[in-house]
Amino acid sequence: QVQLVESGGGLVQAGASLRLSCAASGSIFSINAMGWHRQAPGNQRELVAVITSDGTTNYADSVKGRFTISRDNAKYTVYLQMNSLKPEDTAVYYCNVFGASVAPLSFKNYWGQGTQVTVSS
């Protein structure tokens, strides 16, 4: 079983920065990808950024150039550095991991509980 815990959310003004962290724990065999999704009230959950174990990254167009995703494979932790935050970035941010536990050895998606990010104008 794999558990995810997010942290780093908060209330900031437009233009400020935040760094989100997500730590995976449990009987981890392998993690192929880690990423972040977000969901604002009344909106669908959307992909923000993802990073694979080999370092390949992808970003939503709305955050490209402002957000940076990184990871520490040894610590099973993924980070999201968010700069130049805008009010439209306000949402609950969810950590997502595609990986496998030791037993059963099958890959699937795991989700964190989410952390609130609020950006005021």
mmCIF file of C-alpha atoms in Angstrom:
data_model
loop_
_atom_site.group_PDB
_atom_site.id
_atom_site.type_symbol
_atom_site.label_atom_id
_atom_site.label_comp_id
_atom_site.label_asym_id
_atom_site.label_seq_id
_atom_site.Cartn_x
_atom_site.Cartn_y
_atom_site.Cartn_z
ATOM 1 C CA GLN A 1 0.000 0.000 0.000
ATOM 2 C CA VAL A 2 1.169 3.519 -0.841
ATOM 3 C CA GLN A 3 0.131 6.644 1.038
ATOM 4 C CA LEU A 4 0.589 10.243 -0.117
ATOM 5 C CA VAL A 5 0.755 13.333 2.086
ATOM 6 C CA GLU A 6 0.730 16.844 0.598
ATOM 7 C CA SER A 7 1.890 20.022 2.281
ATOM 8 C CA GLY A 8 2.823 23.600 1.464
ATOM 9 C CA GLY A 9 -0.497 25.126 0.516
ATOM 10 C CA GLY A 10 -1.691 28.432 1.862
ATOM 11 C CA LEU A 11 -3.159 31.854 1.193
ATOM 12 C CA VAL A 12 -0.961 34.291 -0.719
ATOM 13 C CA GLN A 13 -1.303 37.406 -2.824
ATOM 14 C CA ALA A 14 -0.976 37.465 -6.575
ATOM 15 C CA GLY A 15 2.644 37.371 -7.659
ATOM 16 C CA ALA A 16 3.787 35.395 -4.636
ATOM 17 C CA SER A 17 5.322 31.924 -4.600
ATOM 18 C CA LEU A 18 4.528 28.646 -2.910
ATOM 19 C CA ARG A 19 6.201 25.270 -2.895
ATOM 20 C CA LEU A 20 4.080 22.169 -2.567
ATOM 21 C CA SER A 21 5.491 18.874 -1.375
ATOM 22 C CA CYS A 22 4.134 15.365 -1.607
ATOM 23 C CA ALA A 23 5.766 12.458 0.160
ATOM 24 C CA ALA A 24 4.931 8.874 -0.666
ATOM 25 C CA SER A 25 5.312 6.184 1.943
ATOM 26 C CA GLY A 26 4.527 2.536 2.423
ATOM 27 C CA SER A 27 5.728 -0.659 0.820
ATOM 28 C CA ILE A 28 6.903 0.973 -2.389
ATOM 29 C CA PHE A 29 8.412 -1.124 -5.140
ATOM 30 C CA SER A 30 8.581 1.423 -7.919
ATOM 31 C CA ILE A 31 7.204 4.836 -8.845
ATOM 32 C CA ASN A 32 7.059 5.573 -12.555
ATOM 33 C CA ALA A 33 5.565 9.040 -12.369
ATOM 34 C CA MET A 34 4.544 11.684 -9.862
ATOM 35 C CA GLY A 35 2.459 14.733 -10.525
ATOM 36 C CA TRP A 36 -0.044 17.318 -9.459
ATOM 37 C CA HIS A 37 -3.659 17.936 -10.383
ATOM 38 C CA ARG A 38 -5.895 20.732 -9.196
ATOM 39 C CA GLN A 39 -9.596 21.364 -8.871
ATOM 40 C CA ALA A 40 -11.366 24.649 -8.273
ATOM 41 C CA PRO A 41 -15.008 24.838 -7.127
ATOM 42 C CA GLY A 42 -17.306 24.194 -10.058
ATOM 43 C CA ASN A 43 -14.425 23.096 -12.272
ATOM 44 C CA GLN A 44 -13.158 19.737 -13.409
ATOM 45 C CA ARG A 45 -9.952 18.349 -12.008
ATOM 46 C CA GLU A 46 -7.105 19.179 -14.357
ATOM 47 C CA LEU A 47 -3.522 18.100 -14.788
ATOM 48 C CA VAL A 48 -1.003 20.692 -13.628
ATOM 49 C CA ALA A 49 2.351 18.964 -13.994
ATOM 50 C CA VAL A 50 3.868 15.501 -14.077
ATOM 51 C CA ILE A 51 7.384 14.122 -13.859
ATOM 52 C CA THR A 52 8.535 10.602 -14.670
ATOM 53 C CA SER A 53 11.301 8.641 -13.013
ATOM 54 C CA ASP A 54 13.712 9.553 -15.812
ATOM 55 C CA GLY A 55 13.046 13.266 -15.337
ATOM 56 C CA THR A 56 10.687 13.927 -18.219
ATOM 57 C CA THR A 57 8.247 16.717 -17.363
ATOM 58 C CA ASN A 58 4.973 17.991 -18.751
ATOM 59 C CA TYR A 59 2.970 21.052 -17.776
ATOM 60 C CA ALA A 60 -0.438 22.466 -18.408
ATOM 61 C CA ASP A 61 -0.262 25.437 -20.747
ATOM 62 C CA SER A 62 -1.745 27.669 -18.067
ATOM 63 C CA VAL A 63 1.212 27.124 -15.710
ATOM 64 C CA LYS A 64 4.066 26.662 -18.163
ATOM 65 C CA GLY A 65 6.883 29.060 -17.392
ATOM 66 C CA ARG A 66 5.621 29.742 -13.882
ATOM 67 C CA PHE A 67 5.552 26.322 -12.212
ATOM 68 C CA THR A 68 8.378 23.819 -11.909
ATOM 69 C CA ILE A 69 7.972 20.206 -10.886
ATOM 70 C CA SER A 70 10.840 18.224 -9.394
ATOM 71 C CA ARG A 71 11.360 15.058 -7.426
ATOM 72 C CA ASP A 72 13.656 13.288 -5.019
ATOM 73 C CA ASN A 73 13.470 9.642 -5.993
ATOM 74 C CA ALA A 74 15.352 8.481 -2.910
ATOM 75 C CA LYS A 75 12.762 10.131 -0.671
ATOM 76 C CA TYR A 76 9.781 9.317 -2.897
ATOM 77 C CA THR A 77 8.891 12.989 -2.835
ATOM 78 C CA VAL A 78 7.629 15.329 -5.533
ATOM 79 C CA TYR A 79 7.637 19.125 -5.371
ATOM 80 C CA LEU A 80 5.804 21.845 -7.214
ATOM 81 C CA GLN A 81 7.429 25.258 -7.157
ATOM 82 C CA MET A 82 4.760 27.806 -8.027
ATOM 83 C CA ASN A 83 5.903 31.300 -8.937
ATOM 84 C CA SER A 84 4.000 34.360 -10.112
ATOM 85 C CA LEU A 85 0.795 32.966 -8.710
ATOM 86 C CA LYS A 86 -2.475 34.228 -10.123
ATOM 87 C CA PRO A 87 -5.990 34.197 -8.644
ATOM 88 C CA GLU A 88 -6.962 31.615 -11.245
ATOM 89 C CA ASP A 89 -4.437 29.242 -9.656
ATOM 90 C CA THR A 90 -6.720 29.008 -6.634
ATOM 91 C CA ALA A 91 -7.713 25.381 -6.192
ATOM 92 C CA VAL A 92 -7.195 22.253 -4.179
ATOM 93 C CA TYR A 93 -3.995 20.652 -5.396
ATOM 94 C CA TYR A 94 -3.808 16.866 -5.382
ATOM 95 C CA CYS A 95 -0.674 14.792 -5.511
ATOM 96 C CA ASN A 96 -0.797 11.837 -7.873
ATOM 97 C CA VAL A 97 1.560 8.886 -8.106
ATOM 98 C CA PHE A 98 1.643 6.085 -10.635
ATOM 99 C CA GLY A 99 3.505 3.238 -9.040
ATOM 100 C CA ALA A 100 3.421 -0.167 -7.451
ATOM 101 C CA SER A 101 3.619 -1.510 -3.939
ATOM 102 C CA VAL A 102 5.717 -4.560 -3.134
ATOM 103 C CA ALA A 103 2.664 -6.755 -2.890
ATOM 104 C CA PRO A 104 0.691 -6.953 -5.026
ATOM 105 C CA LEU A 105 3.199 -5.963 -7.673
ATOM 106 C CA SER A 106 0.830 -4.101 -9.941
ATOM 107 C CA PHE A 107 0.948 -0.478 -11.036
ATOM 108 C CA LYS A 108 -1.884 1.929 -10.360
ATOM 109 C CA ASN A 109 -2.647 5.540 -9.518
ATOM 110 C CA TYR A 110 -2.540 6.802 -5.942
ATOM 111 C CA TRP A 111 -4.000 10.118 -4.773
ATOM 112 C CA GLY A 112 -3.331 12.398 -1.843
ATOM 113 C CA GLN A 113 -5.990 14.188 0.172
ATOM 114 C CA GLY A 114 -5.207 17.568 -1.364
ATOM 115 C CA THR A 115 -3.848 20.881 -0.140
ATOM 116 C CA GLN A 116 -5.604 24.221 -0.571
ATOM 117 C CA VAL A 117 -3.922 27.006 -2.501
ATOM 118 C CA THR A 118 -5.648 30.377 -2.447
ATOM 119 C CA VAL A 119 -4.337 33.368 -4.367
ATOM 120 C CA SER A 120 -5.902 36.751 -3.694
ATOM 121 C CA SER A 121 -5.773 39.747 -5.997
#
